[in-house]
Amino acid sequence: MRDADIERAASRAVTDPADDAVKMRRRRSGRAVAGVAGGVADHLDVKVLWVRLTFALFAAFGGAGVLAYGMLWVFVPQAKRDVRTAEVSRKERQQARGLLALGIGLAIGIGTLSNTFNGWVAGGIGVTLVGVALVWQEADQSTRRRASSLVLGEGGRGALVRVLSGAALVITGITLFLVRSVDLDQMQFALLSVLAALIGVAVLTVPFWLRLVRDLGEERRERIRSEERAEIAAHLHDSVLQTLALIQKQAEAPREVLRLARGQERQLRGWLYGPSGYGRSGDKVDAADRMTFAESVAQSCGEVEDTFAIQVQQVVVGDCELDERLTGLVFAAREAVVNAAKHAEVSEVSVYAEVEPEQVTIFVRDRGKGFDPAAVPGDRHGLADSIRGRMERNGGELRLRTAPGEGTEVQLHMPRETVSA
Amino acid sequence: MTSEKGPVRVFLVDDHGLFRAGVRAELDSITDEVEVVGEAGTVGEAVAGIGHRKPDVVLLDVHMPDGGGAEVLRRARPENPETVFLALSVSDAAEDVIAVIRAGARGYVTKTISSHELVRAVVRVSEGDAVFSPRLAGFVLDAFADRPGAAPISDPELDLLTPRERDVLRLLARGYAYKEIASELFISVKTVETHVSSVLRKTQLSNRYELSRWASDRRLV
């Protein structure tokens, strides 16, 4: 997980990949039954009147229009809540109802005339369809509310009444159908009614299951996305925005601005690319409690940067576990950087560390004013004690290259424990 | 390559308009050695712009949508063999840096580089040299280091750094300028340049490591 992945993730979070642009959605407002006709009209970019008329006319052909409408109702999701279509006029609404009545009338009328089904069957089926429509419509209302109240949503008593009456209609319709079609053979009747009840329940709940799956997936995606966004926003607010505010206040003090900017940069880098950082996919979390040599060098350099408002450019080649000697080495290097920051009168110090099989080396270099080692007063203990002393106590070695005007380079060599032991 | 006649013609590629404007202003104000002839904010624009403008040097951001600097290199380099690419990025991730180098960039510098150093780097790559920031030098040393689990050496010519190249890289990583490296190693600046170019070639062509593997190896010294 490196920056490239992060950027990909970020762009994923911002843009819905090819989502809403092409998908058909049922209208949420301005609908007569379920918004199917409106959705189709929006999708095909034609007038809704024509779509409704088509459905109505096709209802004449053995109820094909009704069937198509029902299928679309089940399989096409509703438009999102925030998608608003224009309000419909009263006339259009009446037109829609008229066409609805026409469609149903045609389906029943033609069906009866052509004897595909006779009156009582049509009656039974008709009643069933009305019941199903009632319940499904209620389901549309409750879509995207909590799953626990799937059927009733938050519509209260009205919704309950509608659903119950819908269910009652379905049962009545099916019973009506059965009573007429079965010759009262008791066994068969009982079996069939169980079957019918099951079919009824299945038919009634189809849209709920479909929508449940769809909405849960959508909701989960949405939630992950918004949590992610919130986390990034919170982090940026706490860190970057605060620092920018501080920088504006300190605009007159360039060194302070530099210090703030570097500190913030380091922190943000750590957050993005660090071992347990945002950009890592959670690997090596256990490494966090024990710092490695490279991390320790980075941390020390960072501390000096913050304290002395200089830039420490560090390059570390290789890495290894930190032991007592290497801790001493890092402390010595830190002290050398501090010396450079204090005395060299530069704004940048280079630190180069290399881990080799036999030894670890750190170079601390500045291009500052340098000094004459022989002329250092005896009461200055920085270099003598904390660097040379520390190195020698741990079995390491210090070399110094400096001259007035030539900058300073402190070379620290520390053999690795595995070899000397 | 063409720097003897007139300023080096530079093309900027970065998806941050603010950064492009800043670099452009700096380059225009401090020197007439370089001249910004165009800029682009996306991979597509960059490929088209480079083909159209035929710049000497492209300053290339590593991180951009749609594939980033490496993608620009892949698409623009074959058709513009005269143009050299210098990667310029805030990224510290070794894989990204090595990836643009292997895609054909002649060097890599970080965005915190001072304007004067940037001009020097641009002029240097335009003359055919490689430009290694200390950090890149460190990455390359790391990548070629011998360690358990490293990929076997199949072509010693490409898969190993010579001791001299290693010395030069170390000094580069320590922040030495070419001139300082030359006097430190008692060689000429030209020789330093030759070593660096050779290291660049090895970095681009060596099969020594697969990048992903190298990255995961990093912690296992």
mmCIF file of N, CA and C in Angstrom, chain A residues 2-4 7 269 275 284 292 295 313-319 350 352 354 356 363 365 367 401 409 411, chain B residues 63-65 90-93 95-96 112 134-135 138 141-142 170 173-177 180 184 218-219 221:
data_model
loop_
_atom_site.group_PDB
_atom_site.id
_atom_site.type_symbol
_atom_site.label_atom_id
_atom_site.label_comp_id
_atom_site.label_asym_id
_atom_site.label_seq_id
_atom_site.Cartn_x
_atom_site.Cartn_y
_atom_site.Cartn_z
ATOM 1 N N ARG A 2 1.079 1.831 -1.110
ATOM 2 C CA ARG A 2 1.904 3.050 -1.179
ATOM 3 C C ARG A 2 1.044 4.191 -1.700
ATOM 4 N N ASP A 3 1.682 5.307 -1.986
ATOM 5 C CA ASP A 3 0.869 6.465 -2.359
ATOM 6 C C ASP A 3 -0.045 6.177 -3.528
ATOM 7 N N ALA A 4 0.476 5.415 -4.478
ATOM 8 C CA ALA A 4 -0.342 5.154 -5.657
ATOM 9 C C ALA A 4 -1.666 4.521 -5.263
ATOM 10 N N GLU A 7 -3.972 7.052 -3.655
ATOM 11 C CA GLU A 7 -4.653 7.918 -4.597
ATOM 12 C C GLU A 7 -5.772 7.182 -5.281
ATOM 13 N N ARG A 269 3.535 12.642 6.635
ATOM 14 C CA ARG A 269 4.200 11.507 6.004
ATOM 15 C C ARG A 269 4.061 10.252 6.859
ATOM 16 N N PRO A 275 4.856 3.023 9.254
ATOM 17 C CA PRO A 275 4.647 1.575 9.427
ATOM 18 C C PRO A 275 3.206 1.237 9.775
ATOM 19 N N LYS A 284 2.284 -5.429 9.776
ATOM 20 C CA LYS A 284 3.353 -5.120 10.717
ATOM 21 C C LYS A 284 2.919 -4.145 11.816
ATOM 22 N N THR A 292 12.781 0.170 14.881
ATOM 23 C CA THR A 292 13.984 -0.307 14.218
ATOM 24 C C THR A 292 14.996 0.826 14.185
ATOM 25 N N GLU A 295 13.877 3.768 11.915
ATOM 26 C CA GLU A 295 12.831 4.588 12.530
ATOM 27 C C GLU A 295 13.400 5.456 13.632
ATOM 28 N N GLN A 313 18.206 16.433 6.387
ATOM 29 C CA GLN A 313 17.917 15.509 5.314
ATOM 30 C C GLN A 313 18.542 14.159 5.639
ATOM 31 N N GLN A 314 17.709 13.158 5.826
ATOM 32 C CA GLN A 314 18.283 11.891 6.237
ATOM 33 C C GLN A 314 18.018 10.805 5.209
ATOM 34 N N VAL A 315 19.052 10.031 4.974
ATOM 35 C CA VAL A 315 18.968 8.888 4.071
ATOM 36 C C VAL A 315 19.475 7.683 4.845
ATOM 37 N N VAL A 316 18.665 6.663 4.923
ATOM 38 C CA VAL A 316 19.076 5.466 5.640
ATOM 39 C C VAL A 316 19.068 4.299 4.666
ATOM 40 N N VAL A 317 20.177 3.596 4.582
ATOM 41 C CA VAL A 317 20.263 2.434 3.706
ATOM 42 C C VAL A 317 20.279 1.178 4.571
ATOM 43 N N GLY A 318 19.345 0.308 4.334
ATOM 44 C CA GLY A 318 19.245 -0.908 5.148
ATOM 45 C C GLY A 318 18.583 -0.596 6.472
ATOM 46 N N ASP A 319 18.291 -1.640 7.211
ATOM 47 C CA ASP A 319 17.651 -1.454 8.507
ATOM 48 C C ASP A 319 17.908 -2.700 9.344
ATOM 49 N N SER A 350 22.839 17.186 6.588
ATOM 50 C CA SER A 350 22.610 15.880 5.959
ATOM 51 C C SER A 350 22.996 14.767 6.913
ATOM 52 N N TYR A 352 23.426 10.613 6.866
ATOM 53 C CA TYR A 352 23.409 9.406 6.047
ATOM 54 C C TYR A 352 23.768 8.227 6.936
ATOM 55 N N GLU A 354 24.120 3.924 7.120
ATOM 56 C CA GLU A 354 24.120 2.691 6.340
ATOM 57 C C GLU A 354 24.308 1.502 7.268
ATOM 58 N N GLU A 356 25.399 -2.198 7.447
ATOM 59 C CA GLU A 356 26.110 -3.242 6.716
ATOM 60 C C GLU A 356 26.162 -4.476 7.601
ATOM 61 N N PHE A 363 26.872 9.249 9.022
ATOM 62 C CA PHE A 363 27.589 10.476 8.699
ATOM 63 C C PHE A 363 26.662 11.652 8.963
ATOM 64 N N ARG A 365 26.610 15.661 8.355
ATOM 65 C CA ARG A 365 27.400 16.621 7.606
ATOM 66 C C ARG A 365 26.665 17.938 7.474
ATOM 67 N N ARG A 367 27.318 22.115 5.805
ATOM 68 C CA ARG A 367 28.184 22.949 4.980
ATOM 69 C C ARG A 367 28.388 24.295 5.659
ATOM 70 N N ARG A 401 35.909 15.431 10.446
ATOM 71 C CA ARG A 401 36.561 16.175 9.365
ATOM 72 C C ARG A 401 36.014 17.573 9.367
ATOM 73 N N GLU A 409 32.037 17.333 9.102
ATOM 74 C CA GLU A 409 31.428 16.018 8.939
ATOM 75 C C GLU A 409 31.847 15.132 10.103
ATOM 76 N N GLN A 411 31.808 11.384 11.447
ATOM 77 C CA GLN A 411 31.611 10.015 10.974
ATOM 78 C C GLN A 411 31.590 9.084 12.172
ATOM 79 N N HIS B 63 3.343 11.445 -8.944
ATOM 80 C CA HIS B 63 1.973 11.060 -8.587
ATOM 81 C C HIS B 63 0.944 11.897 -9.284
ATOM 82 N N MET B 64 0.233 11.258 -10.191
ATOM 83 C CA MET B 64 -0.889 11.914 -10.832
ATOM 84 C C MET B 64 -1.944 10.857 -11.052
ATOM 85 N N PRO B 65 -3.212 11.287 -11.203
ATOM 86 C CA PRO B 65 -4.233 10.305 -11.546
ATOM 87 C C PRO B 65 -3.897 9.648 -12.891
ATOM 88 N N VAL B 90 7.160 14.797 -4.220
ATOM 89 C CA VAL B 90 7.219 14.835 -2.762
ATOM 90 C C VAL B 90 7.300 13.427 -2.189
ATOM 91 N N SER B 91 7.118 12.454 -3.053
ATOM 92 C CA SER B 91 7.045 11.094 -2.533
ATOM 93 C C SER B 91 8.383 10.633 -1.983
ATOM 94 N N ASP B 92 8.318 9.956 -0.869
ATOM 95 C CA ASP B 92 9.516 9.367 -0.307
ATOM 96 C C ASP B 92 9.504 7.859 -0.457
ATOM 97 N N ALA B 93 8.455 7.349 -1.072
ATOM 98 C CA ALA B 93 8.332 5.897 -1.140
ATOM 99 C C ALA B 93 9.303 5.356 -2.183
ATOM 100 N N GLU B 95 9.592 2.596 -3.811
ATOM 101 C CA GLU B 95 9.088 1.924 -5.000
ATOM 102 C C GLU B 95 8.712 2.933 -6.076
ATOM 103 N N ASP B 96 8.082 4.053 -5.652
ATOM 104 C CA ASP B 96 7.651 5.048 -6.630
ATOM 105 C C ASP B 96 8.846 5.653 -7.325
ATOM 106 N N THR B 112 11.306 19.740 -2.469
ATOM 107 C CA THR B 112 11.858 20.732 -1.552
ATOM 108 C C THR B 112 13.204 21.263 -2.049
ATOM 109 N N PRO B 134 20.150 12.714 -2.870
ATOM 110 C CA PRO B 134 20.695 11.808 -1.858
ATOM 111 C C PRO B 134 19.767 10.634 -1.578
ATOM 112 N N ARG B 135 18.492 10.923 -1.562
ATOM 113 C CA ARG B 135 17.550 9.861 -1.236
ATOM 114 C C ARG B 135 17.529 8.771 -2.301
ATOM 115 N N GLY B 138 20.439 6.633 -1.948
ATOM 116 C CA GLY B 138 20.224 5.685 -0.852
ATOM 117 C C GLY B 138 19.372 4.506 -1.285
ATOM 118 N N LEU B 141 21.416 2.187 -3.548
ATOM 119 C CA LEU B 141 22.353 1.396 -2.742
ATOM 120 C C LEU B 141 21.623 0.248 -2.065
ATOM 121 N N ASP B 142 20.482 0.587 -1.514
ATOM 122 C CA ASP B 142 19.668 -0.385 -0.812
ATOM 123 C C ASP B 142 19.235 -1.510 -1.755
ATOM 124 N N ARG B 170 27.496 6.387 -2.271
ATOM 125 C CA ARG B 170 27.533 6.689 -0.841
ATOM 126 C C ARG B 170 27.729 8.177 -0.619
ATOM 127 N N ALA B 173 24.685 10.058 -1.433
ATOM 128 C CA ALA B 173 23.704 9.905 -0.370
ATOM 129 C C ALA B 173 24.079 10.759 0.835
ATOM 130 N N ARG B 174 25.376 11.014 1.010
ATOM 131 C CA ARG B 174 25.802 11.852 2.124
ATOM 132 C C ARG B 174 25.658 13.332 1.800
ATOM 133 N N GLY B 175 25.144 13.653 0.620
ATOM 134 C CA GLY B 175 24.881 15.042 0.301
ATOM 135 C C GLY B 175 26.037 15.748 -0.385
ATOM 136 N N TYR B 176 27.003 15.010 -0.894
ATOM 137 C CA TYR B 176 28.134 15.629 -1.576
ATOM 138 C C TYR B 176 27.744 16.048 -2.980
ATOM 139 N N ALA B 177 28.297 17.188 -3.413
ATOM 140 C CA ALA B 177 28.138 17.596 -4.809
ATOM 141 C C ALA B 177 29.161 16.840 -5.659
ATOM 142 N N GLU B 180 32.713 17.819 -5.098
ATOM 143 C CA GLU B 180 33.238 17.324 -3.815
ATOM 144 C C GLU B 180 33.539 15.827 -3.895
ATOM 145 N N GLU B 184 37.130 14.106 -3.319
ATOM 146 C CA GLU B 184 37.203 13.095 -2.267
ATOM 147 C C GLU B 184 37.803 11.786 -2.789
ATOM 148 N N ARG B 218 13.037 -4.926 2.455
ATOM 149 C CA ARG B 218 13.758 -3.810 3.055
ATOM 150 C C ARG B 218 13.949 -3.972 4.559
ATOM 151 N N ARG B 219 12.964 -4.498 5.216
ATOM 152 C CA ARG B 219 13.028 -4.550 6.664
ATOM 153 C C ARG B 219 13.754 -5.786 7.180
ATOM 154 N N VAL B 221 16.882 -6.983 6.796
ATOM 155 C CA VAL B 221 18.342 -7.063 6.705
ATOM 156 C C VAL B 221 18.881 -7.948 7.820
#
